[in-house]
Amino acid sequence: MQKDNRKILIFREEGAYVWLSAAVCFMLFLYAPLELLFTNQDEFWFDAYILTPLMLVVFGIGCLSAILLFFVLRKLHEKLYQLGLAAGFAVYIGLYVQGNLLTAGLPSLDGEPIDWSLYTGERVKSIAAWAAVAIVVTVLFCKLKREVFAKVVKAVSAGMTLMFVMTLLTLALTNQGFSKKPSMSVTTENMFAMSRDANFVILLLDAVDAQVLKGMMDVEPAYQDIFADFTFYDNVVGAYPYTQHSIPYILSGKWYENETAFKAYEREAYASSPFLEAMETAGYRMGFYEADLLLDNGGMGRFENILPNDRGVEDKWAFVRWQLLMTGFKYAPYDLKRFSFVNPKAFSTLKITPEGKTLFTPSNTEFYDGILHEEIACTDQKCFRFIHVDGGHVPFIYNEKVEVIPEESGSYEDNIKACLTMTKAYLEKLREGGVYDNSVIIVMADHGYNGTDPHGRQNPAFFVKGMNEAHDFAVSDAPVSFEDLQEAYRRLLNGAAGGSVFDWKSGDQRERRFLFYEYLKEDYMVEYMQPGQAHDTEAMYETGEIYDR
């Protein structure tokens, strides 16, 4: 009888470290990545069916490794095992508190350099929380009998794991987590194929602010020569402060006001875009070079460079490593978070590429390299090309020669200079290929830039040249809005010059709409009106309209 009781006691204690090992690994390797995916479906190209198998392998390896570690500790000395169990339990609770209760002050993972000195308050909270957890677990370990402490570890581990499972199921049901995302890739196919008849090109340089660029062009007039034949509209109000919502609006003119899931809006915006429909009706071959598309099957087949691909991940090790880094960014103590930085947009480079094709990436350097080494392939069919590259967007890793440089030595102005070099080379390439004059060309940004402040992004750069247009560089401060783009496209297709695509003229007074939100908080939008110059943030006022979900 005594022997049986001893066996039961051993089983209970072993059960504690097995449950703890499984609970820690489930939280870090399954719950954390899936919770991030389900709550940010629009940010990632992959779905749970791609993510889960890979992370299950990590979970299995992590769980077995932790169990083996406890087993070794127990073989070395019983006291060592007991201390290890207490320490592991404290770490588990600390990670839970850090990753689920202390996330409000996390920096944004938008590529912006993080100044960790600005987060001293969050660091203090983190240290205090970990210290409190350590004290509580130490008291429990010292006050409770060994078998009682083991039962507490088992009960908490099992209970929290069950809670995580229920949370994941709820998130999956409310965020379409069980749906399969289409296996399609944005390739570089025909990016430099242009027509001798007519072309319509939109080169979108991300986050190039009109006023910053204007200041640089005033100081260096040679930059203006790049845009001979173009009209520069420097008083443009965009639609949103970030890319995700701006691009569907640029191409469709349809506002997103949180009335439905963004995925449904984007699908409808592209499918019913008056501009894209006009291009199709006019017989244009269409290429959409945009790395962050959600890639719904509906309507994407109209673009010749968006092709089906095998499901899966090209580099599984990089995929898993980046998942763990994102988990660490959320769950690690504050002093360790700086070592867990990864840009979520980088995941787009890990998609399996259709055989024989090249995956499009927004890299300034890769696009510039294509300009230098690809030839214009001429075709008889009219062509539409929408090309979205990094432009001035963070991180600041480009110099004027469009070479990649260390982030710490770069600047926003350096990225803008890279944009100018790249644009100049692209326009020269079109001239060399004999397709410049017969092309409508728009060089624009999706939004402006104001450092780390999300306010002040309402004034994107906008240049336009009509077909067969030739004149000196021109500037207009007409009060233009992205709301005017659909009509401008229509006029350009009908042969209008860049200086006459908008009804508004210099000196006109007008109020223009802008929907503001903070990064990763797009479920809460605030409507602003701009009655003054586009760049004047002080002149903007809230209308009182809030669009939230």
Coordinates of C-alpha atoms in Angstrom, one line a residue:
M1 CA 0.0 0.0 0.0
Q2 CA 2.8 2.3 0.9
K3 CA 4.5 1.5 -2.4
D4 CA 1.4 2.3 -4.4
N5 CA 1.0 5.7 -2.6
R6 CA 4.6 6.5 -3.4
K7 CA 3.9 5.7 -7.1
I8 CA 0.9 7.9 -7.0
L9 CA 2.9 10.7 -5.5
I10 CA 5.6 10.4 -8.1
F11 CA 3.0 10.4 -10.9
R12 CA 1.5 13.6 -9.5
E13 CA 4.8 15.4 -9.3
E14 CA 5.8 14.3 -12.8
G15 CA 2.4 15.3 -14.0
A16 CA 3.1 18.8 -12.7
Y17 CA 6.2 19.3 -14.9
V18 CA 4.6 17.7 -17.9
W19 CA 1.6 20.0 -17.6
L20 CA 3.8 23.0 -17.0
S21 CA 6.0 22.2 -20.0
A22 CA 3.0 21.7 -22.3
A23 CA 1.3 24.9 -21.0
V24 CA 4.3 27.1 -21.5
C25 CA 5.0 25.8 -25.0
F26 CA 1.3 26.0 -26.0
M27 CA 1.1 29.6 -24.9
L28 CA 4.3 30.6 -26.7
F29 CA 4.3 28.4 -29.8
L30 CA 0.7 27.9 -30.6
Y31 CA -1.6 30.4 -28.8
A32 CA 0.6 33.5 -29.4
P33 CA 1.2 33.0 -33.2
L34 CA -2.4 32.0 -33.8
E35 CA -3.9 34.8 -31.7
L36 CA -1.7 37.3 -33.6
L37 CA -2.9 35.9 -36.9
F38 CA -6.6 35.8 -36.0
T39 CA -6.6 39.4 -34.8
N40 CA -4.6 40.7 -37.7
Q41 CA -5.9 38.6 -40.6
D42 CA -5.4 41.4 -43.1
E43 CA -1.7 41.8 -42.2
F44 CA -0.6 38.3 -43.3
W45 CA -0.8 36.3 -46.5
F46 CA -0.8 32.9 -44.8
D47 CA -3.6 31.2 -42.9
A48 CA -3.9 28.9 -39.9
Y49 CA -3.6 25.8 -42.1
I50 CA -0.1 27.0 -43.1
L51 CA 0.9 28.3 -39.7
T52 CA -0.4 25.6 -37.4
P53 CA 1.6 22.5 -38.7
L54 CA 4.9 24.4 -38.6
M55 CA 4.3 25.7 -35.1
L56 CA 3.0 22.3 -33.9
V57 CA 6.5 20.9 -34.7
V58 CA 8.0 23.7 -32.6
F59 CA 5.5 23.0 -29.8
G60 CA 6.5 19.3 -29.9
I61 CA 10.2 20.0 -29.8
G62 CA 9.9 22.7 -27.1
C63 CA 7.6 20.5 -25.0
L64 CA 9.9 17.4 -25.2
S65 CA 13.0 19.5 -24.5
A66 CA 11.4 21.1 -21.4
I67 CA 10.2 17.7 -20.1
L68 CA 13.7 16.3 -20.6
L69 CA 15.2 19.2 -18.7
F70 CA 13.0 18.6 -15.7
F71 CA 13.7 14.9 -15.9
V72 CA 17.5 15.6 -15.8
L73 CA 17.0 18.0 -12.9
R74 CA 15.2 15.3 -11.0
K75 CA 17.9 12.8 -11.7
L76 CA 20.5 15.2 -10.5
H77 CA 18.8 16.1 -7.2
E78 CA 15.2 16.2 -6.0
K79 CA 15.7 19.7 -4.5
L80 CA 17.1 20.9 -7.8
Y81 CA 14.0 19.6 -9.5
Q82 CA 11.7 21.3 -7.0
L83 CA 13.5 24.7 -7.5
G84 CA 13.3 24.2 -11.3
L85 CA 9.5 23.5 -11.1
A86 CA 9.0 26.7 -9.0
A87 CA 11.2 28.8 -11.4
G88 CA 9.4 27.4 -14.5
F89 CA 6.0 28.2 -12.9
A90 CA 7.1 31.8 -12.2
V91 CA 8.4 32.2 -15.7
Y92 CA 5.1 30.9 -17.1
I93 CA 3.0 33.3 -15.0
G94 CA 5.4 36.2 -15.8
L95 CA 5.2 35.5 -19.5
Y96 CA 1.4 35.4 -19.3
V97 CA 1.2 38.7 -17.5
Q98 CA 3.7 40.4 -19.8
G99 CA 2.1 39.1 -23.0
N100 CA -1.6 39.5 -22.1
L101 CA -1.9 42.3 -19.5
L102 CA 1.0 44.6 -20.3
T103 CA 0.6 45.1 -24.0
A104 CA -1.1 48.5 -24.2
G105 CA 2.2 50.4 -24.3
L106 CA 3.9 48.2 -27.0
P107 CA 5.7 50.1 -29.8
S108 CA 4.2 49.6 -33.3
L109 CA 5.8 47.0 -35.6
D110 CA 5.5 49.2 -38.7
G111 CA 9.2 49.3 -39.6
E112 CA 9.7 52.6 -37.7
P113 CA 12.9 52.7 -35.7
I114 CA 12.0 52.2 -32.0
D115 CA 13.5 54.6 -29.5
W116 CA 13.3 52.4 -26.4
S117 CA 14.2 55.3 -24.1
L118 CA 10.7 56.5 -24.6
Y119 CA 9.2 53.4 -22.9
T120 CA 10.8 53.8 -19.4
G121 CA 7.3 53.7 -17.8
E122 CA 6.5 50.4 -19.5
R123 CA 9.9 49.0 -18.5
V124 CA 9.2 49.9 -14.9
K125 CA 5.8 48.2 -15.1
S126 CA 7.4 45.1 -16.6
I127 CA 10.1 44.9 -13.8
A128 CA 7.5 45.4 -11.1
A129 CA 5.2 42.7 -12.6
W130 CA 7.9 40.1 -12.9
A131 CA 9.1 40.9 -9.3
A132 CA 5.6 40.5 -8.0
V133 CA 5.1 37.2 -9.7
A134 CA 8.5 36.0 -8.4
I135 CA 7.5 36.9 -4.8
V136 CA 4.1 35.3 -5.0
V137 CA 5.5 32.0 -6.4
T138 CA 8.3 32.0 -3.9
V139 CA 5.8 32.4 -1.0
L140 CA 3.7 29.6 -2.4
F141 CA 6.7 27.3 -2.9
C142 CA 7.9 28.0 0.7
K143 CA 4.5 27.7 2.4
L144 CA 2.9 24.8 0.6
K145 CA 3.8 21.2 0.8
R146 CA 5.6 19.7 -2.1
E147 CA 2.6 17.8 -3.4
V148 CA 0.2 20.7 -2.9
F149 CA 2.5 23.1 -4.8
A150 CA 2.7 20.5 -7.6
K151 CA -1.2 20.3 -7.7
V152 CA -1.3 24.1 -7.9
V153 CA 1.1 24.1 -10.9
K154 CA -0.9 21.4 -12.6
A155 CA -4.2 23.1 -12.0
V156 CA -3.1 26.5 -13.1
S157 CA -1.3 25.1 -16.2
A158 CA -4.3 23.0 -17.2
G159 CA -6.8 25.8 -16.5
M160 CA -4.9 28.5 -18.4
T161 CA -4.3 26.2 -21.4
L162 CA -8.0 25.4 -21.5
M163 CA -8.7 29.2 -21.4
F164 CA -6.2 29.7 -24.3
V165 CA -7.9 27.0 -26.4
M166 CA -11.4 28.6 -25.8
T167 CA -10.0 32.0 -26.7
L168 CA -8.5 30.7 -29.9
L169 CA -11.8 29.1 -30.9
T170 CA -13.7 32.3 -30.2
L171 CA -11.1 34.4 -32.2
A172 CA -11.2 32.0 -35.1
L173 CA -15.0 32.0 -35.3
T174 CA -15.2 35.8 -35.1
N175 CA -12.3 36.5 -37.5
Q176 CA -12.8 33.9 -40.2
G177 CA -9.9 32.0 -38.8
F178 CA -11.0 28.7 -40.3
S179 CA -11.2 30.1 -43.8
K180 CA -8.5 29.2 -46.3
K181 CA -6.7 32.0 -48.0
P182 CA -6.1 31.7 -51.8
S183 CA -2.7 30.6 -52.9
M184 CA -1.7 33.4 -55.2
S185 CA 1.5 35.4 -55.6
V186 CA 2.2 38.9 -56.9
T187 CA 5.1 38.3 -59.4
T188 CA 7.2 40.7 -61.5
E189 CA 5.7 39.2 -64.6
N190 CA 5.5 41.7 -67.5
M191 CA 6.4 44.7 -65.2
F192 CA 8.5 46.2 -68.0
A193 CA 6.2 45.2 -70.8
M194 CA 4.7 48.3 -72.4
S195 CA 2.6 49.2 -75.4
R196 CA 3.6 51.3 -78.4
D197 CA -0.1 52.3 -78.5
A198 CA -1.0 53.6 -75.1
N199 CA 0.0 53.0 -71.5
F200 CA -1.2 54.2 -68.1
V201 CA 1.4 54.0 -65.3
I202 CA 1.0 54.7 -61.6
L203 CA 4.4 54.6 -59.8
L204 CA 3.5 54.8 -56.1
L205 CA 6.4 55.8 -53.8
D206 CA 5.3 54.9 -50.3
A207 CA 5.2 57.7 -47.7
V208 CA 6.7 60.5 -49.7
D209 CA 5.6 63.7 -48.2
A210 CA 4.8 66.5 -50.6
Q211 CA 6.3 69.3 -48.4
V212 CA 9.5 67.5 -47.6
L213 CA 10.0 66.7 -51.3
K214 CA 9.1 70.2 -52.3
G215 CA 11.7 71.6 -49.9
M216 CA 14.4 69.3 -51.4
M217 CA 13.5 70.3 -54.9
D218 CA 13.7 74.0 -54.0
V219 CA 17.2 73.5 -52.6
E220 CA 18.3 71.3 -55.6
P221 CA 16.6 72.5 -58.8
A222 CA 18.1 69.5 -60.7
Y223 CA 15.5 67.4 -59.0
Q224 CA 12.9 69.4 -60.8
D225 CA 14.4 68.4 -64.2
I226 CA 13.5 64.8 -63.4
F227 CA 9.8 65.8 -63.7
A228 CA 9.9 67.8 -67.0
D229 CA 6.5 67.4 -68.6
F230 CA 4.8 66.8 -65.2
T231 CA 2.6 68.9 -63.1
F232 CA 3.4 68.7 -59.3
Y233 CA 0.3 69.1 -57.1
D234 CA 1.7 70.0 -53.7
N235 CA -1.6 70.8 -52.0
V236 CA -3.2 67.3 -52.1
V237 CA -5.1 65.8 -49.2
G238 CA -5.0 62.0 -49.1
A239 CA -7.6 59.7 -47.7
Y240 CA -5.9 57.7 -44.8
P241 CA -2.6 58.0 -42.9
Y242 CA -1.4 54.4 -43.8
T243 CA -1.0 52.3 -46.9
Q244 CA -3.5 49.5 -46.2
H245 CA -6.6 51.6 -46.6
S246 CA -5.1 54.2 -49.0
I247 CA -4.4 52.0 -52.0
P248 CA -7.8 50.5 -52.4
Y249 CA -9.2 54.0 -52.1
I250 CA -6.7 55.4 -54.7
L251 CA -7.9 52.7 -57.2
S252 CA -11.6 52.7 -56.4
G253 CA -12.7 56.0 -54.8
K254 CA -14.7 54.0 -52.3
W255 CA -14.3 55.0 -48.7
Y256 CA -13.9 52.4 -46.0
E257 CA -15.7 53.4 -42.8
N258 CA -15.5 50.2 -40.7
E259 CA -19.0 49.3 -41.8
T260 CA -17.8 45.7 -42.6
A261 CA -14.7 43.6 -42.4
F262 CA -11.8 45.2 -44.3
K263 CA -11.3 42.1 -46.4
A264 CA -14.8 42.3 -47.7
Y265 CA -14.4 46.0 -48.4
E266 CA -11.1 45.5 -50.3
R267 CA -12.6 42.7 -52.4
E268 CA -15.6 44.9 -53.3
A269 CA -13.4 48.0 -53.9
Y270 CA -11.3 46.4 -56.5
A271 CA -14.1 44.4 -58.1
S272 CA -16.3 47.5 -58.6
S273 CA -13.6 50.1 -59.2
P274 CA -14.8 52.5 -62.0
F275 CA -11.2 53.1 -63.0
L276 CA -10.2 49.4 -63.3
E277 CA -13.5 48.7 -65.1
A278 CA -12.7 51.5 -67.6
M279 CA -9.2 50.1 -68.1
E280 CA -10.6 46.6 -68.9
T281 CA -13.3 48.0 -71.2
A282 CA -10.6 50.0 -73.1
G283 CA -8.6 46.7 -73.6
Y284 CA -5.7 47.4 -71.3
R285 CA -3.5 44.5 -70.1
M286 CA -3.3 45.1 -66.3
G287 CA -0.4 44.6 -64.0
F288 CA -0.8 45.2 -60.2
Y289 CA 2.6 45.2 -58.5
E290 CA 1.6 45.5 -54.9
A291 CA 3.2 43.2 -52.3
D292 CA 0.6 43.6 -49.5
L293 CA -2.6 42.6 -51.4
L294 CA -4.9 40.3 -49.5
L295 CA -5.2 38.2 -52.7
D296 CA -8.8 37.1 -52.8
N297 CA -9.5 35.1 -55.9
G298 CA -12.4 37.4 -56.7
G299 CA -11.2 39.8 -59.3
M300 CA -7.5 39.2 -58.9
G301 CA -7.4 37.1 -62.1
R302 CA -7.7 40.4 -64.1
F303 CA -4.1 41.2 -63.3
E304 CA -1.6 39.3 -65.5
N305 CA 1.2 39.2 -62.9
I306 CA -0.9 37.7 -60.0
L307 CA -0.5 34.0 -60.5
P308 CA -1.5 30.8 -58.5
N309 CA 1.2 29.1 -56.5
D310 CA 1.6 26.1 -54.3
R311 CA 0.5 26.5 -50.8
G312 CA 3.3 26.7 -48.2
V313 CA 6.4 28.5 -47.1
E314 CA 9.6 28.9 -49.1
D315 CA 11.9 29.1 -46.1
K316 CA 10.3 27.3 -43.1
W317 CA 13.2 28.1 -40.8
A318 CA 13.0 31.9 -41.4
F319 CA 9.2 31.7 -41.0
V320 CA 9.4 29.9 -37.7
R321 CA 12.2 32.2 -36.4
W322 CA 10.2 35.3 -37.3
Q323 CA 7.1 33.9 -35.6
L324 CA 9.1 33.3 -32.4
L325 CA 10.6 36.9 -32.6
M326 CA 7.1 38.3 -32.9
T327 CA 6.0 36.2 -29.9
G328 CA 9.1 37.5 -28.0
F329 CA 8.2 41.1 -28.9
K330 CA 4.9 40.6 -27.0
Y331 CA 5.8 38.2 -24.3
A332 CA 9.4 38.9 -23.3
P333 CA 10.3 41.2 -20.4
Y334 CA 10.7 44.8 -21.7
D335 CA 14.5 44.7 -21.5
L336 CA 14.5 41.8 -23.9
K337 CA 12.0 43.0 -26.4
R338 CA 14.5 45.0 -28.4
F339 CA 16.1 41.7 -29.4
S340 CA 12.8 40.4 -30.8
F341 CA 12.1 43.0 -33.5
V342 CA 10.8 41.8 -36.8
N343 CA 8.7 43.7 -39.5
P344 CA 5.5 41.6 -40.2
K345 CA 5.7 42.7 -43.8
A346 CA 8.8 40.7 -44.3
F347 CA 6.6 37.5 -44.2
S348 CA 5.5 38.3 -47.8
T349 CA 9.0 37.3 -49.0
L350 CA 8.6 33.7 -47.7
K351 CA 5.7 32.8 -50.0
I352 CA 6.3 30.0 -52.5
T353 CA 6.9 31.5 -55.9
P354 CA 5.2 30.1 -59.0
E355 CA 7.7 28.0 -60.9
G356 CA 9.9 30.1 -63.2
K357 CA 8.6 33.4 -61.8
T358 CA 10.0 36.1 -59.5
L359 CA 8.1 37.3 -56.5
F360 CA 7.5 41.0 -56.5
T361 CA 8.9 42.8 -53.5
P362 CA 8.5 46.5 -52.8
S363 CA 12.3 46.9 -52.3
N364 CA 13.6 50.2 -53.9
T365 CA 16.9 48.4 -54.6
E366 CA 15.2 45.5 -56.4
F367 CA 13.0 47.7 -58.5
Y368 CA 16.0 50.0 -59.4
D369 CA 18.0 46.9 -60.3
G370 CA 15.2 45.8 -62.6
I371 CA 15.2 49.3 -64.2
L372 CA 18.9 49.0 -64.9
H373 CA 19.0 45.5 -66.2
E374 CA 15.5 44.8 -67.8
E375 CA 14.6 45.9 -71.2
I376 CA 11.2 47.4 -72.2
A377 CA 9.3 44.6 -73.9
C378 CA 7.0 46.2 -76.4
T379 CA 3.5 44.9 -77.1
D380 CA 0.6 46.0 -79.4
Q381 CA -1.9 45.8 -76.5
K382 CA -2.3 48.8 -74.3
C383 CA -0.9 48.4 -70.8
F384 CA -1.8 49.5 -67.3
R385 CA 1.0 49.3 -64.6
F386 CA 0.5 50.0 -60.9
I387 CA 3.8 49.7 -59.1
H388 CA 4.1 50.2 -55.4
V389 CA 7.6 50.4 -53.9
D390 CA 9.1 51.2 -50.5
G391 CA 9.7 54.8 -51.5
G392 CA 10.3 56.9 -48.4
H393 CA 8.9 54.4 -46.0
V394 CA 10.7 53.3 -42.8
P395 CA 13.2 51.8 -42.3
F396 CA 15.6 54.3 -43.7
I397 CA 17.9 51.9 -45.4
Y398 CA 18.6 53.5 -48.9
N399 CA 21.0 56.1 -50.0
E400 CA 20.9 58.3 -53.1
K401 CA 22.4 55.5 -55.2
V402 CA 19.5 53.3 -54.1
E403 CA 22.0 51.1 -52.2
V404 CA 21.0 49.4 -48.9
I405 CA 22.8 51.0 -46.0
P406 CA 22.7 50.4 -42.2
E407 CA 19.5 51.7 -40.8
E408 CA 21.3 53.8 -38.1
S409 CA 23.1 55.8 -40.8
G410 CA 20.1 56.4 -43.0
S411 CA 17.5 59.2 -42.9
Y412 CA 14.1 60.0 -44.4
E413 CA 15.8 62.4 -46.8
D414 CA 18.1 59.7 -48.0
N415 CA 15.1 57.5 -48.8
I416 CA 13.6 60.4 -50.7
K417 CA 16.8 60.8 -52.7
A418 CA 16.7 57.1 -53.6
C419 CA 13.1 57.7 -54.8
L420 CA 14.3 60.5 -57.1
T421 CA 17.2 58.5 -58.5
M422 CA 14.8 55.5 -59.1
T423 CA 12.1 57.7 -60.7
K424 CA 14.6 59.4 -63.0
A425 CA 16.0 56.0 -64.1
Y426 CA 12.5 54.7 -64.7
L427 CA 11.4 57.6 -66.8
E428 CA 14.6 57.4 -68.8
K429 CA 14.0 53.7 -69.4
L430 CA 10.5 54.5 -70.8
R431 CA 12.0 57.1 -73.1
E432 CA 14.7 54.7 -74.3
G433 CA 12.0 52.1 -75.0
G434 CA 10.0 54.5 -77.0
V435 CA 6.9 54.3 -74.7
Y436 CA 7.3 57.5 -72.7
D437 CA 5.4 60.0 -74.9
N438 CA 2.4 57.7 -75.4
S439 CA 2.0 57.0 -71.7
V440 CA 0.0 58.6 -69.0
I441 CA 2.3 58.6 -66.0
I442 CA 1.5 59.4 -62.4
V443 CA 4.2 59.4 -59.7
M444 CA 2.6 59.7 -56.3
A445 CA 2.6 58.6 -52.7
D446 CA -0.2 56.9 -50.7
H447 CA 0.2 59.2 -47.7
G448 CA 2.6 61.8 -46.3
Y449 CA 5.0 61.5 -43.4
N450 CA 5.6 63.3 -40.2
G451 CA 8.2 61.3 -38.3
T452 CA 6.8 59.1 -35.6
D453 CA 3.6 61.2 -35.3
P454 CA 0.7 59.6 -37.2
H455 CA -0.8 63.0 -37.5
G456 CA 0.6 65.1 -40.4
R457 CA 0.4 62.3 -43.0
Q458 CA -2.3 63.9 -45.0
N459 CA -0.2 65.5 -47.7
P460 CA 1.2 62.9 -50.2
A461 CA 3.3 63.9 -53.2
F462 CA 1.5 63.8 -56.6
F463 CA 2.9 64.3 -60.1
V464 CA 1.1 63.7 -63.3
K465 CA 1.8 63.8 -67.0
G466 CA -0.8 63.2 -69.7
M467 CA -0.2 61.4 -73.0
N468 CA 2.1 63.2 -75.4
E469 CA 2.5 66.1 -73.0
A470 CA 5.7 68.2 -73.2
H471 CA 6.5 71.3 -71.2
D472 CA 8.7 72.6 -68.4
F473 CA 8.2 71.3 -64.8
A474 CA 5.0 72.9 -63.4
V475 CA 3.7 73.3 -59.9
S476 CA 0.1 73.8 -58.8
D477 CA -1.2 74.5 -55.3
A478 CA -4.8 73.8 -56.3
P479 CA -6.7 72.3 -53.3
V480 CA -6.9 68.7 -54.6
S481 CA -8.1 65.6 -52.8
F482 CA -7.8 61.9 -53.4
E483 CA -11.6 62.2 -53.8
D484 CA -10.9 63.7 -57.2
L485 CA -8.8 60.9 -58.6
Q486 CA -11.5 58.8 -60.3
E487 CA -12.5 61.8 -62.4
A488 CA -8.8 62.6 -63.1
Y489 CA -8.2 59.1 -64.3
R490 CA -11.2 59.4 -66.7
R491 CA -9.9 62.6 -68.1
L492 CA -6.4 61.3 -68.5
L493 CA -7.7 58.3 -70.4
N494 CA -9.5 60.8 -72.7
G495 CA -6.3 62.6 -73.5
A496 CA -6.3 65.4 -70.9
A497 CA -3.0 67.1 -69.9
G498 CA -1.7 66.9 -66.3
G499 CA -2.6 70.5 -65.7
S500 CA -6.2 70.1 -66.5
V501 CA -7.3 66.9 -64.8
F502 CA -8.8 68.7 -61.8
D503 CA -11.5 71.3 -61.7
W504 CA -9.9 73.1 -58.7
K505 CA -7.4 75.9 -59.4
S506 CA -4.8 77.8 -57.4
G507 CA -6.5 80.1 -54.9
D508 CA -9.7 78.1 -54.6
Q509 CA -11.0 77.5 -51.1
R510 CA -12.3 74.0 -50.2
E511 CA -12.8 71.6 -47.4
R512 CA -11.3 68.1 -47.9
R513 CA -12.0 64.9 -46.0
F514 CA -9.4 62.8 -44.3
L515 CA -10.1 59.7 -42.1
F516 CA -7.5 59.4 -39.3
Y517 CA -6.5 56.3 -37.3
E518 CA -3.5 55.1 -35.5
Y519 CA -1.4 52.1 -36.7
L520 CA -3.0 48.8 -35.7
K521 CA -6.0 50.7 -34.4
E522 CA -7.8 51.1 -37.6
D523 CA -11.1 49.9 -36.0
Y524 CA -11.4 53.4 -34.7
M525 CA -11.4 56.2 -37.3
V526 CA -11.9 59.9 -36.8
E527 CA -13.1 62.1 -39.6
Y528 CA -11.2 65.4 -40.2
M529 CA -11.8 68.2 -42.6
Q530 CA -9.0 70.3 -44.0
P531 CA -10.2 73.8 -44.9
G532 CA -6.6 75.2 -45.4
Q533 CA -3.4 74.1 -47.1
A534 CA -3.0 70.3 -47.2
H535 CA 0.1 70.2 -45.0
D536 CA -1.3 72.5 -42.3
T537 CA -2.2 70.0 -39.5
E538 CA -3.2 72.8 -37.2
A539 CA -5.9 73.9 -39.7
M540 CA -7.6 70.5 -39.7
Y541 CA -10.6 69.9 -37.4
E542 CA -12.6 67.0 -36.2
T543 CA -16.2 66.8 -37.5
G544 CA -17.4 64.6 -34.6
E545 CA -17.9 61.6 -36.9
I546 CA -16.4 58.4 -35.5
Y547 CA -16.2 55.2 -37.5
D548 CA -15.5 52.2 -35.2
R549 CA -16.2 48.5 -35.0

